[in-house]
Amino acid sequence: MNHYIYLDNNATSRPSEECIEAVYASMHGGYGNPSSKHLFGDNARQLVNDARKQVAALINATPAEIVFTSGATESNYMAIMAARELNPGRDHVVLSAIEHPSVLALARTLEQQGMRVSLAPVDAHGRVDLTALSALLTEDTALLSLMWANNETGVLQPLEQALGMAHARGILVHSDAVQAVGKVSVDITALPLDLMSFTAHKMHGPMGVGALFVRKGIKLPALFDGHQERRRRGGTENVPGIVGFGVACELAREQLAEEAVTIARLRDRLEQGIVRDVPFASINGAKAPRIPNTTNVAFGTLPAEALLARMEKAGIYASQGAACAAGQVEPSHVLLAMGLSEATALATIRFSLSHETTDEKIDQVLRILPELIGAMAGMAA
Ligand code: PLP
């Protein structure tokens, strides 16, 4: 499969062969309902229990602290919409301005339920402004939700400091760690978050399955009634998906440290080559600590949509900001929050690598991209 170059791993990543095989085997032989009190049920229950251990191990949690969900959108919903119940007597929620749309969309729903929502601003490097955040966190605040790493820029957020400020005021902290888990070390005992969302398909697992970490002692209200997931999410478990998620976590745990070094080296090569060959290109968020696989490149005022279409014809797949916002050519809320102009935001492309990215593929991109851009002369806004 050398004829295409897939650099959109933050949107979704190719399931590993090990994952696909495990999913296949679970559907073939392990099709029982985990709630059934017979051999088939026992087998399926065992598969779910084993996967729960694998998922918990990756973040250094206990299996009982993992709730399986349909993905991070659902995990985010469960955590954030529970703010009032989890921290009674408080009616305020703080989100950062650069959260994923699945989090930001909840602001309206919370407000419809009588909660107040504040958005914490970020600085020019894409990191939440801690002074501004501190001013927003009050004794009325029930929950702070701050992502671990941004999906568009890859910028890591100052979670440790934010968590310290929040906990000192009795505020619970949730993090959307979708773009961090499997890419950098995430240890829930070193950074004692109360709730954390992550998802399988960003780490070479299947789509439609994710998890919410819920710290022991936190009484999360049920999303759906039912005895499954310790009464926190009723409904028959997605056994094949959960099995695939377990395998993805196991592989990430074994390979993450080594892969991160290689991926960061390739990402840096890509960035340096682009900046060298395209004089008007610049990297958004480059001065902040970032996850190793992501670069967010502004190509002056060249329309990113047109460049992406040409890249696709040449077999290079990347994206403009968040995939979830694809189809609409609105400038990224993340880049606008960082103070970039609409024109720059619309000229920006996200490249996100994986362990499948090679030096040869980066060479190819560095050869093709300047040619495509050269041929677009005169298209800059
Ligand atoms: N949060 C972040 C930061 C993401 O990048 C995504 C996916 O794009 C999500 C949440 C949603 O995850 P899922 O596709 O599992 O619902």
mmCIF file with all atom_site columns, C-alpha atoms and ligand atoms in Angstrom, residues 10 71-73 76 100 102 147 151 176 178-179 199 201-202 324, ligand 1:
data_model
loop_
_atom_site.group_PDB
_atom_site.id
_atom_site.type_symbol
_atom_site.label_atom_id
_atom_site.label_alt_id
_atom_site.label_comp_id
_atom_site.label_asym_id
_atom_site.label_entity_id
_atom_site.label_seq_id
_atom_site.pdbx_PDB_ins_code
_atom_site.Cartn_x
_atom_site.Cartn_y
_atom_site.Cartn_z
_atom_site.occupancy
_atom_site.B_iso_or_equiv
_atom_site.pdbx_formal_charge
_atom_site.auth_seq_id
_atom_site.auth_comp_id
_atom_site.auth_asym_id
_atom_site.auth_atom_id
_atom_site.pdbx_PDB_model_num
ATOM   1  C CA . ASN A 1 10  ? -6.030  12.458 14.220 1.00 0.00 ? 10  ASN A CA 1
ATOM   2  C CA . GLY A 1 71  ? -16.742 6.686  21.690 1.00 0.00 ? 71  GLY A CA 1
ATOM   3  C CA . ALA A 1 72  ? -15.370 9.882  23.123 1.00 0.00 ? 72  ALA A CA 1
ATOM   4  C CA . THR A 1 73  ? -18.344 11.990 22.062 1.00 0.00 ? 73  THR A CA 1
ATOM   5  C CA . ASN A 1 76  ? -17.561 13.655 26.991 1.00 0.00 ? 76  ASN A CA 1
ATOM   6  C CA . HIS A 1 100 ? -13.495 19.502 20.446 1.00 0.00 ? 100 HIS A CA 1
ATOM   7  C CA . SER A 1 102 ? -18.385 17.371 20.954 1.00 0.00 ? 102 SER A CA 1
ATOM   8  C CA . MET A 1 147 ? -8.492  18.632 26.845 1.00 0.00 ? 147 MET A CA 1
ATOM   9  C CA . ASN A 1 151 ? -6.770  17.620 17.961 1.00 0.00 ? 151 ASN A CA 1
ATOM   10 C CA . ASP A 1 176 ? -10.831 14.866 26.786 1.00 0.00 ? 176 ASP A CA 1
ATOM   11 C CA . VAL A 1 178 ? -8.557  11.446 22.880 1.00 0.00 ? 178 VAL A CA 1
ATOM   12 C CA . GLN A 1 179 ? -5.442  12.758 21.142 1.00 0.00 ? 179 GLN A CA 1
ATOM   13 C CA . THR A 1 199 ? -11.483 6.460  22.105 1.00 0.00 ? 199 THR A CA 1
ATOM   14 C CA . HIS A 1 201 ? -10.187 4.617  16.601 1.00 0.00 ? 201 HIS A CA 1
ATOM   15 C CA . LYS A 1 202 ? -7.524  7.277  17.134 1.00 0.00 ? 202 LYS A CA 1
ATOM   16 C CA . CYS A 1 324 ? -15.846 16.482 12.430 1.00 0.00 ? 324 CYS A CA 1
HETATM 17 N N1 . PLP B 2 .   ? -12.400 14.630 21.232 1.00 0.00 ? 1   PLP B N1 1
HETATM 18 C C1 . PLP B 2 .   ? -11.377 14.862 20.387 1.00 0.00 ? 1   PLP B C1 1
HETATM 19 C C2 . PLP B 2 .   ? -10.242 15.730 20.833 1.00 0.00 ? 1   PLP B C2 1
HETATM 20 C C3 . PLP B 2 .   ? -11.385 14.305 19.103 1.00 0.00 ? 1   PLP B C3 1
HETATM 21 O O1 . PLP B 2 .   ? -10.360 14.543 18.273 1.00 0.00 ? 1   PLP B O1 1
HETATM 22 C C4 . PLP B 2 .   ? -12.484 13.496 18.716 1.00 0.00 ? 1   PLP B C4 1
HETATM 23 C C5 . PLP B 2 .   ? -12.584 12.948 17.344 1.00 0.00 ? 1   PLP B C5 1
HETATM 24 O O2 . PLP B 2 .   ? -12.322 13.646 16.371 1.00 0.00 ? 1   PLP B O2 1
HETATM 25 C C6 . PLP B 2 .   ? -13.510 13.272 19.646 1.00 0.00 ? 1   PLP B C6 1
HETATM 26 C C7 . PLP B 2 .   ? -13.432 13.849 20.883 1.00 0.00 ? 1   PLP B C7 1
HETATM 27 C C8 . PLP B 2 .   ? -14.696 12.410 19.309 1.00 0.00 ? 1   PLP B C8 1
HETATM 28 O O3 . PLP B 2 .   ? -14.357 11.054 19.441 1.00 0.00 ? 1   PLP B O3 1
HETATM 29 P P1 . PLP B 2 .   ? -15.312 9.897  18.865 1.00 0.00 ? 1   PLP B P1 1
HETATM 30 O O4 . PLP B 2 .   ? -15.099 9.894  17.384 1.00 0.00 ? 1   PLP B O4 1
HETATM 31 O O5 . PLP B 2 .   ? -14.841 8.649  19.514 1.00 0.00 ? 1   PLP B O5 1
HETATM 32 O O6 . PLP B 2 .   ? -16.708 10.226 19.256 1.00 0.00 ? 1   PLP B O6 1
#
